[in-house]
Amino acid sequence: MNNSLLKSGWIHALVMGLIAYPLASIVDKLVAVNKDVNILAFTCLMMLSSSFILLVIAGPGKLTKESLKTPHTWIYGILETITVAVGIMIMVYISATEAAALSRTTAFFALGISLLFLNQSVNKIELIGSGFLIFGFMFVINGMDIPIETKGLVILLIIVKNILQASKKITAEVHKTNRKSKTFKEDLRIVGIVMGVTSVIVSTTFILLAVFQNSYNLTIHKDIPTIMDFLNFKTFVLAFISGIILLSLNKYLEFYVSKTLGAKYLMAMASLQLVGVYFLEVILSNFGILEMKVFSPESILALSIIFIGNIIIAMSGFMKDLSFIRRGEKQDTLANLDGNFIEEEDDFDLVKLNLANLLNLYNTDSKKLSTDIEIDRIVLDNIVNYNYGEFKIENKIAKKINDFASQHVATKDKLTKAHNRYYLDHLVDSLFKKNQLFNLYYLDLNKFKPINDEHGHEVGDHVLAETVAKLNDLESFKNLVFRVGGDEFVLLQVGNIEQKLENIITQTIEVPVQYQEIPLEISTSIGQVSSENYDNLEDMLKDADRLMFEHKKSKGVNR
Amino acid sequence: MKQRIDDDRRIKKVKVKNNNRKKTRRKEDVDNVKAYYFMVSFMGCLLLTVGILSYILR
């Protein structure tokens, strides 16, 4: 998640809290005044219209099928249905003001769920904000004018509804494709799919309930719409207009803010709705469109306490993000958004290639590689076995593999696994800089060409690789064997340089190499120089080569 | 030599995998377009039906 995403998250949240939510709230109020419009049928049709318009604007493209298949989409739809159902059950017992106040305490539940299930931390300021919300919640509950015997049930329903609301926003926060989407159109497409699924689930539920009520001549709830309520022209027109203008905007903002800021700050910022609604009501009442609602002092006090609690929580989040924005750093808790995982196919392939090279270097011993690179073996196996799109590689894992490969693979000769000339230059340079003395042995294999000619390159390659392996086994040259030509090698002896090792090298190399039970004999000519007489590698190599050539001539071997 | 043969095999495998990947991608694109038009037409048909019926029954 980059900082511009955080910034736009807060701007979207402001637009949502101050403009989009209040407008929707006012429209709901205006619709509720119409006695012939059923609010549930209106909601279902509004969802349907919003889904349609969002999909039309977005057009076809990525993440469509995945959004439709992901369980988050369906969970969101089911949660929405239950929330609406619980909402209408509560409305029997409490007033609209009380319901509005109580629904604004959802940030507290979102904080709790984020803490328990998303491992998000809660700071002291957020705890203080939560305290205000709990106090406001208790205040409203206490002031409710309902019989004591039903109070328990109502409180339970309110808590359930708030938990459902918070879970819905958290579902939007963790929604798989919502997190993946990178462009505006992708965002719209995902919200369109979610709203489509939601509208189908909600509508089907209420149509079934309507049919059930009709068939058995029962009244489960007076607000459950009949089939005719769905086919009311006024309901349809109002729902269609509100859906395409308001609900689509609200849901887009909700999903965007959920993924950028998180559900808890979304809910806290949503409390700005109280301010927005107040101003809109003042304006509309001046035009005589809507009657200004008169609040009792208790209601004003309860709403103020809850509003302050929300603002404290929102400010805590804003200040935290502001410090990230100012420092230009990325925020850890939202790192998933920016891709904890590799997104580009080319990057994925590079990691795969580097890992393949490393495994080649380790003779496909993934267990040893896993220990050295400190990455779980299963992860390494998965990277080898899966392709882009089938498996996700975490960014930190990719970096580890790429860094390890550049340290080990780029400095090594692929065939023999000896170090290459680049690494020799680098190492000798650093030894000169540190004034550390060392001996350099220049080796040329004798009788190698006949092996290549008689048995083929495959056998020749095997002899070279085995020779390097044998030299690497010598304690003095561990990791200090370099291939500088076809059958020419350099060995560095760092430390204990008084002891000359030509004989040991010769004896080691002259042990016959076995290839399919054929013993292959080779020998070597060696030129040795000591770094105390030199200040650069080129001169050392030139003299060592000359000495090696003299040695070869003295042994009577052609070069 | 063995290494070279291994390399050739690996290159061949990568080529096959690349082709498979392209095929998978093409399939994903087609699936996305199908899913999209299914959703849009489904929503559109529902809205149209409700709209027409409610207009007739008004």
Coordinates of C-alpha atoms in Angstrom, one line a residue:
Chain A
M1 CA 0.0 0.0 0.0
N2 CA 1.5 3.3 -1.0
N3 CA 0.9 6.6 0.6
S4 CA -1.2 8.0 -2.2
L5 CA -3.6 5.0 -1.6
L6 CA -3.8 6.0 2.1
K7 CA -4.4 9.6 1.2
S8 CA -7.2 8.8 -1.2
G9 CA -8.6 6.3 1.4
W10 CA -9.1 9.2 3.8
I11 CA -10.5 11.5 1.1
H12 CA -12.9 8.7 0.0
A13 CA -13.9 8.3 3.7
L14 CA -14.6 12.0 4.1
V15 CA -16.8 12.0 0.9
M16 CA -18.5 8.9 2.1
G17 CA -19.2 10.2 5.7
L18 CA -20.1 13.8 4.8
I19 CA -21.9 13.5 1.5
A20 CA -22.8 10.0 0.2
Y21 CA -24.1 8.4 3.5
P22 CA -26.1 11.5 4.5
L23 CA -27.7 11.7 1.0
A24 CA -28.7 8.0 1.2
S25 CA -30.0 8.5 4.7
I26 CA -32.2 11.5 3.5
V27 CA -33.5 9.5 0.5
D28 CA -34.4 6.6 2.9
K29 CA -36.3 9.1 5.0
L30 CA -38.1 10.6 2.0
V31 CA -39.0 7.1 0.8
A32 CA -40.2 6.0 4.3
V33 CA -42.7 8.9 4.2
N34 CA -44.4 7.3 1.2
K35 CA -46.9 4.8 2.7
D36 CA -47.2 2.9 -0.5
V37 CA -43.5 2.2 -0.8
N38 CA -42.3 -0.9 1.1
I39 CA -38.8 -0.1 2.4
L40 CA -37.5 -3.7 2.0
A41 CA -38.8 -4.1 -1.6
F42 CA -37.2 -0.7 -2.2
T43 CA -33.9 -1.8 -0.7
C44 CA -33.8 -5.0 -2.8
L45 CA -34.5 -3.2 -6.1
M46 CA -32.0 -0.5 -5.2
M47 CA -29.3 -3.2 -4.7
L48 CA -30.3 -4.7 -8.1
S49 CA -30.0 -1.4 -9.9
S50 CA -26.7 -0.4 -8.2
S51 CA -25.2 -3.8 -9.2
F52 CA -26.4 -3.3 -12.8
I53 CA -25.0 0.2 -13.2
L54 CA -21.7 -0.6 -11.5
L55 CA -21.2 -3.5 -13.9
V56 CA -22.2 -1.5 -16.9
I57 CA -19.7 1.3 -16.1
A58 CA -16.9 -1.2 -15.2
G59 CA -17.3 -3.2 -18.4
P60 CA -15.9 -6.8 -18.8
G61 CA -12.4 -7.6 -17.5
K62 CA -10.2 -9.1 -14.9
L63 CA -11.4 -10.5 -11.5
T64 CA -15.0 -11.0 -12.6
K65 CA -15.2 -14.8 -12.3
E66 CA -12.9 -14.8 -9.2
S67 CA -15.2 -12.2 -7.5
L68 CA -18.2 -14.3 -8.3
K69 CA -16.5 -17.5 -6.9
T70 CA -14.9 -16.1 -3.8
P71 CA -16.7 -17.0 -0.6
H72 CA -16.3 -13.4 0.7
T73 CA -18.9 -12.2 -1.9
W74 CA -21.5 -14.7 -0.8
I75 CA -20.7 -14.2 2.9
Y76 CA -21.3 -10.5 2.4
G77 CA -24.6 -11.2 0.7
I78 CA -25.7 -13.5 3.5
L79 CA -24.6 -11.0 6.2
E80 CA -26.5 -8.2 4.5
T81 CA -29.7 -10.3 4.4
I82 CA -29.5 -11.2 8.1
T83 CA -28.6 -7.6 9.0
V84 CA -31.7 -6.3 7.1
A85 CA -33.9 -9.0 8.8
V86 CA -32.5 -8.2 12.3
G87 CA -32.9 -4.5 11.5
I88 CA -36.6 -4.7 10.8
M89 CA -37.1 -6.9 14.0
I90 CA -35.5 -4.2 16.1
M91 CA -37.5 -1.4 14.5
V92 CA -40.6 -2.7 16.2
Y93 CA -39.1 -1.9 19.6
I94 CA -37.0 1.2 19.2
S95 CA -37.3 4.6 17.5
A96 CA -35.4 5.6 14.4
T97 CA -33.2 8.0 16.4
E98 CA -32.2 5.3 18.8
A99 CA -31.5 2.9 15.9
A100 CA -29.4 5.5 14.2
A101 CA -27.4 6.2 17.4
L102 CA -26.9 2.5 18.2
S103 CA -25.8 1.7 14.7
R104 CA -23.1 4.3 15.0
T105 CA -21.5 2.3 17.8
T106 CA -20.5 -0.4 15.3
A107 CA -16.9 0.9 15.2
F108 CA -16.4 -0.6 18.7
F109 CA -17.5 -4.1 17.3
A110 CA -15.3 -3.6 14.2
L111 CA -12.3 -2.8 16.5
G112 CA -13.0 -6.0 18.5
I113 CA -13.3 -8.2 15.5
S114 CA -10.2 -6.7 13.9
L115 CA -8.3 -7.3 17.1
L116 CA -9.5 -10.9 17.5
F117 CA -9.5 -12.2 13.9
L118 CA -7.3 -9.9 11.8
N119 CA -4.5 -9.5 14.4
Q120 CA -4.8 -5.7 14.2
S121 CA -3.6 -3.8 17.2
V122 CA -5.8 -1.4 19.2
N123 CA -4.0 1.6 20.7
K124 CA -4.8 3.6 23.8
I125 CA -6.6 6.4 22.0
E126 CA -8.8 3.8 20.2
L127 CA -9.6 2.3 23.6
I128 CA -10.7 5.7 24.9
G129 CA -12.9 6.1 21.8
S130 CA -14.3 2.7 22.4
G131 CA -15.1 3.8 26.0
F132 CA -17.2 6.7 24.7
L133 CA -19.0 4.3 22.3
I134 CA -19.8 1.8 25.1
F135 CA -21.0 4.6 27.3
G136 CA -23.2 6.1 24.5
F137 CA -24.5 2.6 23.8
M138 CA -25.5 2.1 27.5
F139 CA -27.0 5.5 27.6
V140 CA -29.3 4.8 24.7
I141 CA -30.2 1.4 26.0
N142 CA -31.0 2.8 29.4
G143 CA -33.2 5.6 27.9
M144 CA -35.2 3.2 25.7
D145 CA -38.9 3.1 26.6
I146 CA -39.6 -0.6 26.3
P147 CA -41.0 -3.1 28.8
I148 CA -38.3 -4.7 31.0
E149 CA -39.2 -8.3 29.9
T150 CA -38.4 -7.5 26.2
K151 CA -35.4 -5.3 27.0
G152 CA -33.0 -8.3 27.2
L153 CA -34.1 -9.6 23.8
V154 CA -33.8 -6.1 22.2
I155 CA -30.3 -5.6 23.6
L156 CA -29.3 -9.0 22.3
L157 CA -30.7 -8.2 18.8
I158 CA -29.0 -4.8 18.8
I159 CA -25.6 -6.4 19.7
V160 CA -26.2 -9.1 17.0
K161 CA -27.0 -6.4 14.4
N162 CA -23.9 -4.4 15.3
I163 CA -21.7 -7.5 15.1
L164 CA -23.3 -8.4 11.7
Q165 CA -22.7 -4.8 10.5
A166 CA -19.1 -4.9 11.6
S167 CA -18.6 -8.4 10.1
K168 CA -20.0 -7.1 6.8
K169 CA -17.5 -4.3 6.7
I170 CA -14.7 -6.6 7.7
T171 CA -15.7 -9.0 4.9
A172 CA -15.3 -6.0 2.5
E173 CA -11.9 -5.3 4.1
V174 CA -10.6 -8.8 3.6
H175 CA -12.5 -9.5 0.4
K176 CA -10.0 -11.4 -1.8
T177 CA -10.6 -9.7 -5.1
N178 CA -11.3 -6.3 -3.5
R179 CA -7.7 -6.4 -2.1
K180 CA -6.3 -7.5 -5.5
S181 CA -8.0 -4.8 -7.6
K182 CA -5.7 -2.1 -8.8
T183 CA -7.8 0.1 -11.0
F184 CA -11.0 2.1 -10.6
K185 CA -12.9 -0.1 -13.1
E186 CA -11.8 -3.3 -11.3
D187 CA -13.1 -1.8 -8.0
L188 CA -16.4 -1.0 -9.7
R189 CA -16.6 -4.5 -11.2
I190 CA -16.0 -6.2 -7.9
V191 CA -18.5 -4.1 -6.0
G192 CA -21.0 -4.7 -8.9
I193 CA -20.6 -8.4 -8.5
V194 CA -20.9 -8.3 -4.7
M195 CA -24.0 -6.2 -5.0
G196 CA -25.5 -8.5 -7.6
V197 CA -25.0 -11.5 -5.5
T198 CA -26.3 -9.6 -2.4
S199 CA -29.4 -8.4 -4.1
V200 CA -30.2 -11.9 -5.4
I201 CA -29.8 -13.4 -1.9
V202 CA -31.7 -10.6 -0.1
S203 CA -34.5 -10.5 -2.7
T204 CA -34.9 -14.3 -2.8
T205 CA -35.1 -14.4 1.0
F206 CA -37.8 -11.8 1.2
I207 CA -39.7 -13.1 -1.8
L208 CA -39.8 -16.6 -0.3
L209 CA -41.0 -15.0 3.0
A210 CA -43.6 -13.1 1.1
V211 CA -44.8 -16.3 -0.6
F212 CA -44.8 -18.1 2.7
Q213 CA -46.8 -15.4 4.4
N214 CA -49.2 -15.4 1.5
S215 CA -49.6 -19.1 1.3
Y216 CA -50.3 -19.7 5.0
N217 CA -52.0 -16.4 5.5
L218 CA -49.6 -15.5 8.2
T219 CA -47.9 -12.3 9.2
I220 CA -44.3 -13.0 10.2
H221 CA -43.6 -9.3 10.2
K222 CA -45.6 -6.4 8.9
D223 CA -42.7 -4.9 6.9
I224 CA -42.0 -8.1 4.9
P225 CA -43.0 -7.1 1.4
T226 CA -45.6 -8.9 -0.7
I227 CA -45.0 -9.8 -4.3
M228 CA -47.1 -6.7 -5.3
D229 CA -44.8 -4.5 -3.2
F230 CA -41.9 -5.5 -5.5
L231 CA -44.1 -4.7 -8.5
N232 CA -45.1 -1.2 -7.3
F233 CA -44.1 1.2 -10.1
K234 CA -43.3 4.1 -7.7
T235 CA -41.1 1.8 -5.6
F236 CA -39.3 0.6 -8.8
V237 CA -38.6 4.1 -10.1
L238 CA -37.4 5.5 -6.8
A239 CA -35.3 2.4 -6.2
F240 CA -33.9 2.5 -9.7
I241 CA -32.8 6.1 -9.4
S242 CA -31.4 5.8 -5.9
G243 CA -29.6 2.6 -6.8
I244 CA -27.8 3.9 -9.8
I245 CA -26.9 7.3 -8.2
L246 CA -26.6 6.7 -4.5
L247 CA -26.2 3.1 -3.5
S248 CA -23.6 2.4 -6.2
L249 CA -21.6 5.4 -5.0
N250 CA -22.0 4.4 -1.4
K251 CA -21.0 0.8 -1.9
Y252 CA -18.0 1.7 -4.1
L253 CA -16.8 4.1 -1.4
E254 CA -17.5 1.6 1.4
F255 CA -15.4 -1.1 -0.3
Y256 CA -12.6 1.3 -1.2
V257 CA -12.4 2.7 2.3
S258 CA -12.6 -0.8 3.8
K259 CA -9.6 -2.0 1.9
T260 CA -7.5 1.1 2.3
L261 CA -8.2 2.2 5.9
G262 CA -9.9 -0.9 7.4
A263 CA -13.4 -1.6 8.7
K264 CA -12.9 0.1 12.0
Y265 CA -11.9 3.5 10.6
L266 CA -14.7 3.1 8.0
M267 CA -17.2 2.7 10.7
A268 CA -15.7 5.6 12.7
M269 CA -15.7 7.9 9.7
A270 CA -19.3 6.9 8.9
S271 CA -20.4 8.7 12.0
L272 CA -19.7 12.0 10.2
Q273 CA -23.1 11.1 8.6
L274 CA -24.7 12.6 11.7
V275 CA -23.3 16.0 10.8
G276 CA -24.1 15.6 7.1
V277 CA -27.6 14.6 7.7
Y278 CA -28.1 17.6 10.1
F279 CA -27.0 20.1 7.4
L280 CA -29.1 18.4 4.7
E281 CA -32.2 18.4 7.0
V282 CA -31.7 22.1 7.7
I283 CA -31.4 22.8 3.9
L284 CA -34.4 20.6 3.0
S285 CA -36.6 21.8 5.8
N286 CA -36.0 25.4 4.5
F287 CA -37.5 24.3 1.2
G288 CA -40.3 22.5 3.0
I289 CA -39.3 19.2 1.5
L290 CA -38.6 17.5 4.8
E291 CA -39.6 18.3 8.4
M292 CA -36.7 19.0 10.7
K293 CA -36.6 16.3 13.4
V294 CA -36.7 17.6 16.9
F295 CA -34.4 15.7 19.2
S296 CA -34.8 15.4 23.0
P297 CA -31.8 16.6 25.1
E298 CA -31.1 12.9 26.0
S299 CA -30.9 12.0 22.4
I300 CA -28.6 14.9 21.6
L301 CA -26.4 13.9 24.5
A302 CA -26.3 10.2 23.5
L303 CA -25.5 11.1 19.8
S304 CA -22.8 13.5 20.9
I305 CA -21.1 10.9 23.1
I306 CA -21.2 8.3 20.3
F307 CA -20.0 10.9 17.8
I308 CA -17.1 11.9 19.9
G309 CA -16.1 8.3 20.5
N310 CA -16.1 7.7 16.7
I311 CA -14.1 10.8 16.0
I312 CA -11.5 9.8 18.6
I313 CA -11.1 6.4 16.9
A314 CA -11.0 8.0 13.4
M315 CA -8.5 10.6 14.5
S316 CA -6.3 8.0 16.0
G317 CA -6.2 6.2 12.6
F318 CA -5.7 9.4 10.7
M319 CA -2.8 10.6 12.8
K320 CA -1.1 7.2 12.5
D321 CA -1.5 7.3 8.7
L322 CA -0.5 10.9 8.5
S323 CA 2.8 10.1 10.1
F324 CA 3.3 7.3 7.5
I325 CA 2.3 9.7 4.7
R326 CA 4.7 12.4 5.9
R327 CA 7.6 9.9 6.3
G328 CA 6.8 8.5 2.9
E329 CA 6.9 5.0 4.4
K330 CA 4.7 2.1 3.7
Q331 CA 2.3 0.9 6.4
D332 CA 2.8 -2.6 7.7
T333 CA -0.7 -3.4 8.6
L334 CA -1.8 -2.7 5.0
A335 CA 1.2 -4.3 3.3
N336 CA -1.1 -7.0 1.9
L337 CA -2.6 -4.5 -0.4
D338 CA 0.5 -3.4 -2.1
G339 CA 1.2 -7.1 -2.5
N340 CA 2.9 -9.0 0.1
F341 CA 3.0 -11.2 -3.0
I342 CA 4.7 -10.9 -6.3
E343 CA 2.2 -9.5 -8.9
E344 CA 4.2 -9.5 -12.2
E345 CA 4.7 -12.7 -14.1
D346 CA 8.2 -11.7 -15.1
D347 CA 9.2 -11.2 -11.5
F348 CA 7.7 -14.6 -10.7
D349 CA 9.7 -16.2 -13.5
L350 CA 12.9 -14.6 -12.3
V351 CA 12.5 -16.1 -8.9
K352 CA 11.8 -19.5 -10.4
L353 CA 14.8 -19.2 -12.6
N354 CA 17.1 -18.2 -9.7
L355 CA 15.7 -21.0 -7.6
A356 CA 16.3 -23.5 -10.4
N357 CA 19.9 -22.2 -10.7
L358 CA 20.4 -22.5 -7.0
L359 CA 19.0 -26.1 -7.0
N360 CA 21.4 -26.9 -9.8
L361 CA 24.2 -25.5 -7.6
Y362 CA 23.1 -27.6 -4.7
N363 CA 22.7 -30.7 -6.9
T364 CA 18.9 -30.6 -6.4
D365 CA 19.4 -31.0 -2.6
S366 CA 16.5 -28.7 -1.7
K367 CA 16.8 -29.7 2.0
K368 CA 20.3 -28.3 2.2
L369 CA 19.3 -25.2 0.2
S370 CA 16.4 -24.7 2.5
T371 CA 18.6 -24.7 5.5
D372 CA 21.2 -22.3 4.0
I373 CA 18.7 -19.9 2.5
E374 CA 16.4 -20.1 5.6
I375 CA 13.2 -20.7 3.6
D376 CA 10.8 -23.6 4.3
R377 CA 11.5 -26.5 2.0
I378 CA 7.7 -26.8 1.1
V379 CA 7.8 -23.2 -0.1
L380 CA 10.8 -23.9 -2.3
D381 CA 9.1 -27.0 -3.7
N382 CA 6.0 -25.1 -4.4
I383 CA 7.9 -22.4 -6.3
V384 CA 9.5 -25.1 -8.4
N385 CA 6.3 -27.0 -9.1
Y386 CA 3.8 -24.2 -9.7
N387 CA 3.5 -21.6 -12.3
Y388 CA 2.4 -18.0 -12.2
G389 CA -1.2 -17.8 -11.2
E390 CA -1.2 -21.2 -9.5
F391 CA 0.9 -20.2 -6.5
K392 CA 1.8 -16.9 -4.8
I393 CA 5.3 -16.0 -3.8
E394 CA 5.7 -13.6 -0.9
N395 CA 7.9 -10.5 -1.7
K396 CA 10.2 -11.2 1.2
I397 CA 10.7 -14.8 0.0
A398 CA 11.4 -13.6 -3.5
K399 CA 14.0 -11.1 -2.3
K400 CA 15.7 -13.8 -0.2
I401 CA 15.9 -16.1 -3.2
N402 CA 17.1 -13.4 -5.6
D403 CA 19.7 -12.1 -3.2
F404 CA 21.0 -15.6 -2.4
A405 CA 21.2 -16.4 -6.1
S406 CA 23.1 -13.2 -6.9
Q407 CA 25.6 -14.0 -4.2
H408 CA 26.0 -17.7 -5.1
V409 CA 24.9 -18.4 -8.7
A410 CA 26.3 -15.2 -10.4
T411 CA 29.7 -15.9 -9.0
K412 CA 29.9 -19.5 -10.0
D413 CA 30.7 -21.5 -13.1
K414 CA 27.6 -23.5 -14.0
L415 CA 29.4 -26.6 -15.2
T416 CA 32.0 -27.2 -12.4
K417 CA 30.5 -25.1 -9.6
A418 CA 33.9 -23.5 -9.2
H419 CA 33.9 -19.7 -8.7
N420 CA 34.2 -17.7 -11.9
R421 CA 36.7 -15.0 -13.0
Y422 CA 34.5 -12.1 -11.8
Y423 CA 34.6 -13.5 -8.3
L424 CA 38.3 -14.0 -8.5
D425 CA 38.8 -10.4 -9.5
H426 CA 36.6 -9.3 -6.7
L427 CA 38.2 -11.5 -4.0
V428 CA 41.8 -10.7 -4.9
D429 CA 41.0 -7.0 -5.0
S430 CA 39.6 -7.2 -1.5
L431 CA 42.6 -9.2 -0.3
F432 CA 45.0 -6.6 -1.7
K433 CA 43.0 -3.9 0.0
K434 CA 43.2 -5.7 3.3
N435 CA 46.9 -6.3 2.8
Q436 CA 46.3 -10.0 3.4
L437 CA 49.0 -12.2 1.9
F438 CA 48.0 -15.2 -0.2
N439 CA 49.4 -17.8 -2.6
L440 CA 48.0 -18.2 -6.1
Y441 CA 48.2 -21.6 -7.9
Y442 CA 47.6 -21.6 -11.6
L443 CA 46.6 -25.1 -12.8
D444 CA 46.3 -26.6 -16.2
L445 CA 45.0 -30.1 -16.6
N446 CA 47.2 -32.5 -18.6
K447 CA 45.8 -35.3 -20.7
F448 CA 42.4 -33.7 -20.6
K449 CA 42.0 -33.2 -24.4
P450 CA 42.5 -37.0 -25.1
I451 CA 39.7 -37.7 -22.6
N452 CA 37.4 -35.3 -24.4
D453 CA 38.3 -36.7 -27.9
E454 CA 38.1 -40.4 -26.9
H455 CA 35.0 -40.4 -24.6
G456 CA 33.2 -37.2 -25.7
H457 CA 32.3 -33.9 -24.0
E458 CA 29.9 -35.5 -21.5
V459 CA 32.8 -37.4 -19.9
G460 CA 35.1 -34.4 -20.2
D461 CA 32.6 -32.3 -18.3
H462 CA 32.3 -34.9 -15.6
V463 CA 36.1 -35.0 -15.2
L464 CA 36.2 -31.2 -14.8
A465 CA 33.3 -31.2 -12.2
E466 CA 34.9 -34.0 -10.3
T467 CA 38.3 -32.3 -10.2
V468 CA 36.7 -29.1 -8.8
A469 CA 34.8 -31.2 -6.2
K470 CA 38.1 -32.9 -5.1
L471 CA 39.9 -29.5 -4.9
N472 CA 37.0 -28.0 -2.9
D473 CA 37.4 -30.9 -0.5
L474 CA 40.9 -29.8 0.4
E475 CA 40.6 -27.7 3.6
S476 CA 43.0 -25.0 2.3
F477 CA 41.0 -24.3 -0.8
K478 CA 37.5 -24.7 0.4
N479 CA 35.4 -22.3 -1.7
L480 CA 38.6 -20.8 -3.2
V481 CA 38.7 -22.8 -6.5
F482 CA 38.2 -20.7 -9.6
R483 CA 37.7 -21.7 -13.2
V484 CA 39.5 -19.3 -15.5
G485 CA 39.6 -21.2 -18.8
G486 CA 38.4 -24.5 -20.4
D487 CA 40.7 -26.7 -18.2
E488 CA 42.5 -24.0 -16.4
F489 CA 41.9 -23.3 -12.7
V490 CA 43.2 -20.9 -10.1
L491 CA 43.4 -21.8 -6.4
L492 CA 43.9 -19.3 -3.7
Q493 CA 45.7 -20.2 -0.4
V494 CA 44.8 -17.6 2.2
G495 CA 46.5 -18.1 5.5
N496 CA 49.4 -20.4 6.4
I497 CA 51.1 -19.3 3.2
E498 CA 54.5 -20.5 4.1
Q499 CA 53.3 -24.1 3.5
K500 CA 53.4 -24.7 -0.3
L501 CA 50.8 -27.1 -1.5
E502 CA 51.8 -28.0 -5.1
N503 CA 52.4 -31.6 -4.1
I504 CA 49.0 -32.0 -2.3
I505 CA 47.2 -30.5 -5.3
T506 CA 49.0 -32.8 -7.8
Q507 CA 48.3 -35.9 -5.7
T508 CA 44.7 -34.9 -5.3
I509 CA 44.2 -34.4 -9.1
E510 CA 46.1 -37.5 -10.0
V511 CA 43.6 -39.8 -8.2
P512 CA 41.7 -41.2 -11.2
V513 CA 38.2 -40.0 -11.8
Q514 CA 35.6 -42.8 -12.2
Y515 CA 33.1 -42.6 -15.0
Q516 CA 30.8 -45.6 -15.4
E517 CA 33.5 -47.7 -13.8
I518 CA 36.2 -46.5 -16.3
P519 CA 39.1 -44.9 -14.4
L520 CA 40.2 -41.7 -16.1
E521 CA 43.6 -40.5 -15.3
I522 CA 44.6 -36.9 -15.5
S523 CA 47.5 -34.9 -14.1
T524 CA 48.2 -31.2 -13.7
S525 CA 50.9 -28.6 -14.2
I526 CA 51.1 -25.9 -11.6
G527 CA 52.5 -22.4 -11.5
Q528 CA 52.6 -20.8 -8.0
V529 CA 53.2 -17.1 -7.1
S530 CA 52.9 -15.3 -3.8
S531 CA 51.0 -12.0 -3.4
E532 CA 53.8 -10.3 -1.4
N533 CA 55.6 -9.5 -4.7
Y534 CA 52.6 -8.1 -6.5
D535 CA 49.9 -5.4 -6.3
N536 CA 47.5 -6.7 -8.9
L537 CA 45.9 -9.9 -10.2
E538 CA 46.9 -9.5 -13.8
D539 CA 50.6 -9.6 -13.1
M540 CA 50.2 -12.5 -10.8
L541 CA 48.2 -14.5 -13.3
K542 CA 50.7 -13.7 -16.1
D543 CA 53.7 -14.9 -14.0
A544 CA 51.8 -18.0 -12.6
D545 CA 50.8 -18.9 -16.2
R546 CA 54.4 -18.7 -17.3
L547 CA 55.6 -20.8 -14.3
M548 CA 52.9 -23.3 -15.1
F549 CA 54.0 -23.5 -18.7
E550 CA 57.6 -24.1 -17.6
H551 CA 56.4 -26.8 -15.3
K552 CA 54.5 -28.4 -18.1
K553 CA 57.5 -28.3 -20.4
S554 CA 59.7 -29.8 -17.7
K555 CA 57.2 -32.7 -17.4
G556 CA 57.4 -33.1 -21.2
V557 CA 53.7 -32.5 -21.8
N558 CA 52.4 -30.4 -24.7
R559 CA 50.2 -27.5 -23.9
Chain B
M1 CA 27.2 -32.9 -22.2
K2 CA 24.8 -34.2 -19.6
Q3 CA 24.4 -30.6 -18.4
R4 CA 23.6 -29.4 -21.9
I5 CA 21.0 -32.2 -22.4
D6 CA 19.5 -31.2 -19.1
D7 CA 19.5 -27.6 -20.1
D8 CA 17.8 -28.4 -23.4
R9 CA 15.2 -30.4 -21.6
R10 CA 14.6 -27.6 -19.1
I11 CA 14.2 -25.1 -22.0
K12 CA 11.7 -27.4 -23.7
K13 CA 9.8 -27.7 -20.4
V14 CA 9.7 -24.0 -19.9
K15 CA 8.4 -23.5 -23.5
V16 CA 5.7 -26.0 -22.9
K17 CA 4.9 -24.4 -19.5
N18 CA 4.8 -21.0 -21.2
N19 CA 2.4 -22.2 -23.8
N20 CA 0.2 -23.8 -21.2
R21 CA 0.3 -20.6 -19.2
K22 CA -0.8 -18.6 -22.2
K23 CA -3.6 -21.1 -22.8
T24 CA -4.7 -20.8 -19.1
R25 CA -4.7 -17.0 -19.4
R26 CA -6.7 -17.0 -22.5
K27 CA -9.2 -19.4 -20.8
E28 CA -9.3 -17.1 -17.8
D29 CA -10.0 -14.0 -20.0
V30 CA -12.9 -15.9 -21.8
D31 CA -14.3 -17.0 -18.4
N32 CA -14.2 -13.5 -17.1
V33 CA -16.0 -12.1 -20.1
K34 CA -18.6 -14.9 -19.9
A35 CA -19.1 -14.3 -16.1
Y36 CA -19.5 -10.6 -16.7
Y37 CA -22.1 -10.9 -19.5
F38 CA -23.9 -13.5 -17.4
M39 CA -24.2 -11.1 -14.5
V40 CA -25.0 -8.0 -16.5
S41 CA -27.7 -9.7 -18.5
F42 CA -29.1 -11.5 -15.4
M43 CA -29.4 -8.2 -13.5
G44 CA -30.6 -6.4 -16.6
C45 CA -33.3 -9.0 -17.3
L46 CA -34.5 -8.9 -13.7
L47 CA -34.7 -5.1 -13.7
L48 CA -36.5 -5.0 -17.0
T49 CA -39.0 -7.6 -16.0
V50 CA -39.8 -5.9 -12.7
G51 CA -39.9 -2.5 -14.5
I52 CA -42.3 -3.7 -17.3
L53 CA -44.5 -5.6 -14.9
S54 CA -44.7 -2.8 -12.4
Y55 CA -45.5 -0.3 -15.3
I56 CA -48.3 -2.6 -16.6
L57 CA -49.7 -3.1 -13.1
R58 CA -49.4 0.5 -12.0

